[in-house]
Short mmCIF file of C-alpha atoms in Angstrom, two decimals:
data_model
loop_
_atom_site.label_atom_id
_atom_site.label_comp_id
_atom_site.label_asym_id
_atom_site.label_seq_id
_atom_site.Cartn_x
_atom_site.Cartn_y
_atom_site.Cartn_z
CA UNK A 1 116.97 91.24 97.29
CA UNK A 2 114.77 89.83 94.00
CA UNK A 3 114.65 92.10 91.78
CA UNK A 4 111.62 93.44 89.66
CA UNK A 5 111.50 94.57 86.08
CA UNK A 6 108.74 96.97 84.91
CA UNK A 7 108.72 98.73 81.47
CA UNK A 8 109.39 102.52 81.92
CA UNK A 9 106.66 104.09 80.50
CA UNK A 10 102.87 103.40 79.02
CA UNK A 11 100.35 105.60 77.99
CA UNK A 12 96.36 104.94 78.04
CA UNK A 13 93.22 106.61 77.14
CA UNK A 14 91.03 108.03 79.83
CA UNK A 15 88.39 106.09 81.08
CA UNK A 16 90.26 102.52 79.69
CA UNK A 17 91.33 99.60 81.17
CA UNK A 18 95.03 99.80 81.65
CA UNK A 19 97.52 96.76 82.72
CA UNK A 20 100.71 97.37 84.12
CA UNK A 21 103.27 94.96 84.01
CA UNK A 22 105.99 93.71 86.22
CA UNK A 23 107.99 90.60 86.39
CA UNK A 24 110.11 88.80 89.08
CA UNK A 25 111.48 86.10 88.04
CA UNK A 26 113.99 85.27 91.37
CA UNK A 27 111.03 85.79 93.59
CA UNK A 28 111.58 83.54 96.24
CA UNK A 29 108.06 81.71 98.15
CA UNK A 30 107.49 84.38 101.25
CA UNK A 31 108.00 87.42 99.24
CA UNK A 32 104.71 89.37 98.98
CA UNK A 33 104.12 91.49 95.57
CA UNK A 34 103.96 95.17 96.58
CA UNK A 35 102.37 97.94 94.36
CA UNK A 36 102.58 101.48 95.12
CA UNK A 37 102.20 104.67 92.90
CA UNK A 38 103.56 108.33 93.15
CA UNK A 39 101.56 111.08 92.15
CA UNK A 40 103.30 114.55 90.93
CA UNK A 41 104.70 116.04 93.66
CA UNK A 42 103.72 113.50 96.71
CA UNK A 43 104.55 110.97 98.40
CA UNK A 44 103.95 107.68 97.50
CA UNK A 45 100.40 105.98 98.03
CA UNK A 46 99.94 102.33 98.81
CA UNK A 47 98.39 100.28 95.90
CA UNK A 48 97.39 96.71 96.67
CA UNK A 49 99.62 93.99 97.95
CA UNK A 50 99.58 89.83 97.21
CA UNK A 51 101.09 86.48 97.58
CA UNK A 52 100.07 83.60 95.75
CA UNK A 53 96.23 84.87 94.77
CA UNK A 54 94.60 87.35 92.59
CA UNK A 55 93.98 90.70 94.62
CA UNK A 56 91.00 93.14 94.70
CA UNK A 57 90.68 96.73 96.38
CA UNK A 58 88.51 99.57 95.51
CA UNK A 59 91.77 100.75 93.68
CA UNK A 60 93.27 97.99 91.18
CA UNK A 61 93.18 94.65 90.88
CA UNK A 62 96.53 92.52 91.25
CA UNK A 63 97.03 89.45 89.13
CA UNK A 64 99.10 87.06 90.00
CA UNK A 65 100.85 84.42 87.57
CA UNK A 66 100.57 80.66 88.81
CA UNK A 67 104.61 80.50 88.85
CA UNK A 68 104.46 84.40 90.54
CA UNK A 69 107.27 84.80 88.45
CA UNK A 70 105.38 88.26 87.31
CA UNK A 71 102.15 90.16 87.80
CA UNK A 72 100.24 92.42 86.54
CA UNK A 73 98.37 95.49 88.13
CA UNK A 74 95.13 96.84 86.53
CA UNK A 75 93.19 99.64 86.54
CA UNK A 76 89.65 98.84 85.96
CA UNK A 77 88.89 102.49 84.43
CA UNK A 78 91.28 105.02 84.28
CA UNK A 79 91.13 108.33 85.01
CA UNK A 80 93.55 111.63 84.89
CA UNK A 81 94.00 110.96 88.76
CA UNK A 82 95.42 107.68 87.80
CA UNK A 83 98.43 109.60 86.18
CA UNK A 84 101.88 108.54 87.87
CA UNK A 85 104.85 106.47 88.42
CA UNK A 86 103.68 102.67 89.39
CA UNK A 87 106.12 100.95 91.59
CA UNK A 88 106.23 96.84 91.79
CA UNK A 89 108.18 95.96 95.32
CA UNK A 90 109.09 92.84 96.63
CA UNK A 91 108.28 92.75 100.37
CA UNK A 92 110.57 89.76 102.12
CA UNK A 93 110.10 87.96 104.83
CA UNK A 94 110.48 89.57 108.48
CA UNK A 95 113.19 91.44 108.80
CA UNK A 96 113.76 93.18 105.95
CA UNK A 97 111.56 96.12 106.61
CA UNK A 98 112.63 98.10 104.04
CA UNK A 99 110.89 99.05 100.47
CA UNK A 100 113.05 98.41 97.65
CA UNK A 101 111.62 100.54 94.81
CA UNK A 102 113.40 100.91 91.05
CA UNK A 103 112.49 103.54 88.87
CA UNK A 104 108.97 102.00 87.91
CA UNK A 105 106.48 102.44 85.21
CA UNK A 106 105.64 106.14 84.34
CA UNK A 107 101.93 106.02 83.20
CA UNK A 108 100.62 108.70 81.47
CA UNK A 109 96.49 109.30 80.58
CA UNK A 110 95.43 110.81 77.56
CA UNK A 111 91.96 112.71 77.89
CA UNK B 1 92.51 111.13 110.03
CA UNK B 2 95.41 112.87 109.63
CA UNK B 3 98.40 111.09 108.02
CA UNK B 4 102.31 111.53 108.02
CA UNK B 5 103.38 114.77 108.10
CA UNK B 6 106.54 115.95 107.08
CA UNK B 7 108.49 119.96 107.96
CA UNK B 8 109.87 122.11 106.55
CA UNK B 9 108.06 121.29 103.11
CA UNK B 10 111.29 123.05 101.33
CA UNK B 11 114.68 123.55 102.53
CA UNK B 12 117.08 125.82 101.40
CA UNK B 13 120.71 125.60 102.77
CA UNK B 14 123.87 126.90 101.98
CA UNK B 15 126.79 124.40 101.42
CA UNK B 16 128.19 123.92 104.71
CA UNK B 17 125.13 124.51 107.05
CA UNK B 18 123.35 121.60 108.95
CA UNK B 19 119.70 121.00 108.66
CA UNK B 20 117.19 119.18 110.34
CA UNK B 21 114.20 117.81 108.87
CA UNK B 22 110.86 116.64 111.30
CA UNK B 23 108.31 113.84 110.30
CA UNK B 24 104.91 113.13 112.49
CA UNK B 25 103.89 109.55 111.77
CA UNK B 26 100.39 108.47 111.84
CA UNK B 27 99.48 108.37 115.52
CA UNK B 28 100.20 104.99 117.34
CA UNK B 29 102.37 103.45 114.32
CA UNK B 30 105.58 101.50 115.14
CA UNK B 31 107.68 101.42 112.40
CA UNK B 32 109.41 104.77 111.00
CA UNK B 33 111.45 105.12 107.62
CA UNK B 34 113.07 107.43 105.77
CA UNK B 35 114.03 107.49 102.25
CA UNK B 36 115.88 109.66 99.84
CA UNK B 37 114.13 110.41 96.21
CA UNK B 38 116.68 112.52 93.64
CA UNK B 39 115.37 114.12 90.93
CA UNK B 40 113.87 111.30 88.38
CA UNK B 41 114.83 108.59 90.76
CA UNK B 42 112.71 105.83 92.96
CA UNK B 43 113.05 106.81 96.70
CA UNK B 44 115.62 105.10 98.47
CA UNK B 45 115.96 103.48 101.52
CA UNK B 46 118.10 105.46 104.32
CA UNK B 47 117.15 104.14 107.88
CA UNK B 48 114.49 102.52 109.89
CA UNK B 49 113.55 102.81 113.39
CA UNK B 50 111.24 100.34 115.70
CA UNK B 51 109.49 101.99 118.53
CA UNK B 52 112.60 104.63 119.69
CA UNK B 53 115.36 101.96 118.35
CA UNK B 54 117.23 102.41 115.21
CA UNK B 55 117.31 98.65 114.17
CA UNK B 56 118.69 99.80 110.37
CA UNK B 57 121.01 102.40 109.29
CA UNK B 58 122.35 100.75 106.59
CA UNK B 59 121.05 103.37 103.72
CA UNK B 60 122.54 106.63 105.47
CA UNK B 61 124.89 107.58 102.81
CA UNK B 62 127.83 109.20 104.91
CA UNK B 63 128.49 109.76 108.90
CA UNK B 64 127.25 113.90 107.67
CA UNK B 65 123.36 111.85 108.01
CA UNK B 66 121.91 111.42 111.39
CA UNK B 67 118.42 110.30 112.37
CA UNK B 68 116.81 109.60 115.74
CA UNK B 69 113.53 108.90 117.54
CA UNK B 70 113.67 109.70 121.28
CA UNK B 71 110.65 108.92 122.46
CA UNK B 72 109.36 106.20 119.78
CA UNK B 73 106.77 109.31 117.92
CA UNK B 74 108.36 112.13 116.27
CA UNK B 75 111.38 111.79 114.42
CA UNK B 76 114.47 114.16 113.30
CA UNK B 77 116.78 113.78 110.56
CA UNK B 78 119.80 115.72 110.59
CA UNK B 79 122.26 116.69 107.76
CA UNK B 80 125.46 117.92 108.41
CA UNK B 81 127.58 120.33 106.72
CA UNK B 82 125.44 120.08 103.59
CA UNK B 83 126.81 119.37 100.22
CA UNK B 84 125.51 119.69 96.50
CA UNK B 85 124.67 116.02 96.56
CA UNK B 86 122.59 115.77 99.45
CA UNK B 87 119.79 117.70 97.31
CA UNK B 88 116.88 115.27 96.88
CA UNK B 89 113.33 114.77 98.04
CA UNK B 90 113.50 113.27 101.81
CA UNK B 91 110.54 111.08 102.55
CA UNK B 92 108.96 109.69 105.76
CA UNK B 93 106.86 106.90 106.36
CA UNK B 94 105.64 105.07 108.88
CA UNK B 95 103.46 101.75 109.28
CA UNK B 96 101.97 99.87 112.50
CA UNK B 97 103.37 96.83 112.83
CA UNK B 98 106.04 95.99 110.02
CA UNK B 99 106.26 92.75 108.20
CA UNK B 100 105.78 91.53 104.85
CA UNK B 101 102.47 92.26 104.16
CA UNK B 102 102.09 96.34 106.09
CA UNK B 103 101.38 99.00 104.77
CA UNK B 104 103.78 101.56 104.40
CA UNK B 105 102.21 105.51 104.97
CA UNK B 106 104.01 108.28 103.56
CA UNK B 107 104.59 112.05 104.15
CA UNK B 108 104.57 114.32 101.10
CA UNK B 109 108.14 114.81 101.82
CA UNK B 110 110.58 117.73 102.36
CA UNK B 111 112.54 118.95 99.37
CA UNK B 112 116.22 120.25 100.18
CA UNK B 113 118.02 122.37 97.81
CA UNK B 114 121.98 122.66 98.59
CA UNK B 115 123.35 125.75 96.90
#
């Protein structure tokens, strides 16, 4: 499976932007760029998902690079809610069902 | 509408005992998963069922782990004779059609704690 690479942590001020990044750089043409986070104590919660364009959802915003060797998710205003670990998956093609996740990006709001 | 749902919420066994542990999907979904999450860890990937079939077992970490899904809805995962490791966060999700691009819903998990 291609692999991602996120940094472990960030930190951002409430009620900032914040950009999370997350390169692939053995993503292969039919694998779609999974995000998902995980709140304290939950389960995790679907993000935003893409392919080959930029992304929108009343959540985040996914960009895409134009080799989709990496991209980046962004939070157009954070808030305390927004305070988790972010996961960047690789979905393959069919049948591969499963989610890969690594040990994502821990993202911590300051108030 | 009501999501996954996940029982017990904690588990406390006794090395040795056998537990079972139930997930509800989201009504009318196809695809069932559960993972494994250990303390500071991503979740990980332990089997996958289609309908009632089990098309992917390949994350169940010993022969002790059995899951099933009898009639395609509800599923069960069974430990037996629990040991130390087998602590962790198990997680269910389920999504309605699989592929690349679903959707993957998820429970808020039952914690086990092995003494």
């Amino acid at each position: 499976d291609a692999k991602t690479t996120q940094p472990n942590s960030m930190e951002s001020n409430e009620e900032e932007p914040v950009h999370l990044p997350c390169n692939h750089s053995t993503i292969s043409g039919t694998d779609y760029i999974h995000w998902y986070r995980q709140l304290p104590s939950q389960g995790p919660e679907y993000v935003i998902h893409g392919l080959t364009s930029n992304v929108n959802n009343r959540m985040a915003s996914l960009a895409i690079a134009e080799d989709r060797k990496s991209s980046t998710l962004i939070l157009h205003r954070a808030t305390l809610r927004d305070a988790a670990v972010y996961y960047c998956i690789l979905r393959v093609s069919f049948g591969n069902e499963k989610l890969t996740f690594g040990t994502g990006t821990r993202l911590t709001i300051i108030p | 509408g009501a999501g996954v749902s996940q029982s017990p919420r904690y588990k406390v066994a006794k090395r040795g005992q056998d537990v079972a542990l139930r997930c509800d999907p989201i009504s009318g979904h196809v695809s069932l998963f559960w993972y494994q999450q250990a303390l500071g860890q991503g979740p990980e990937f332990l089997t996958y069922f289609q309908n009632e079939a089990q098309l992917d077992k390949s994350g169940l970490p010993s022969d002790r782990f059995f899951a099933e899904r009898p009639e395609g809805s509800v599923s069960t995962l069974k430990i037996q004779r629990t040991q130390q490791e087998d602590s962790a966060v198990y997680l269910c999700a389920s999504s309605s059609a699989g592929g690349p691009g679903d959707t993957q819903y998820f429970g808020p998990g039952t914690r086990l704690t092995v003494l």
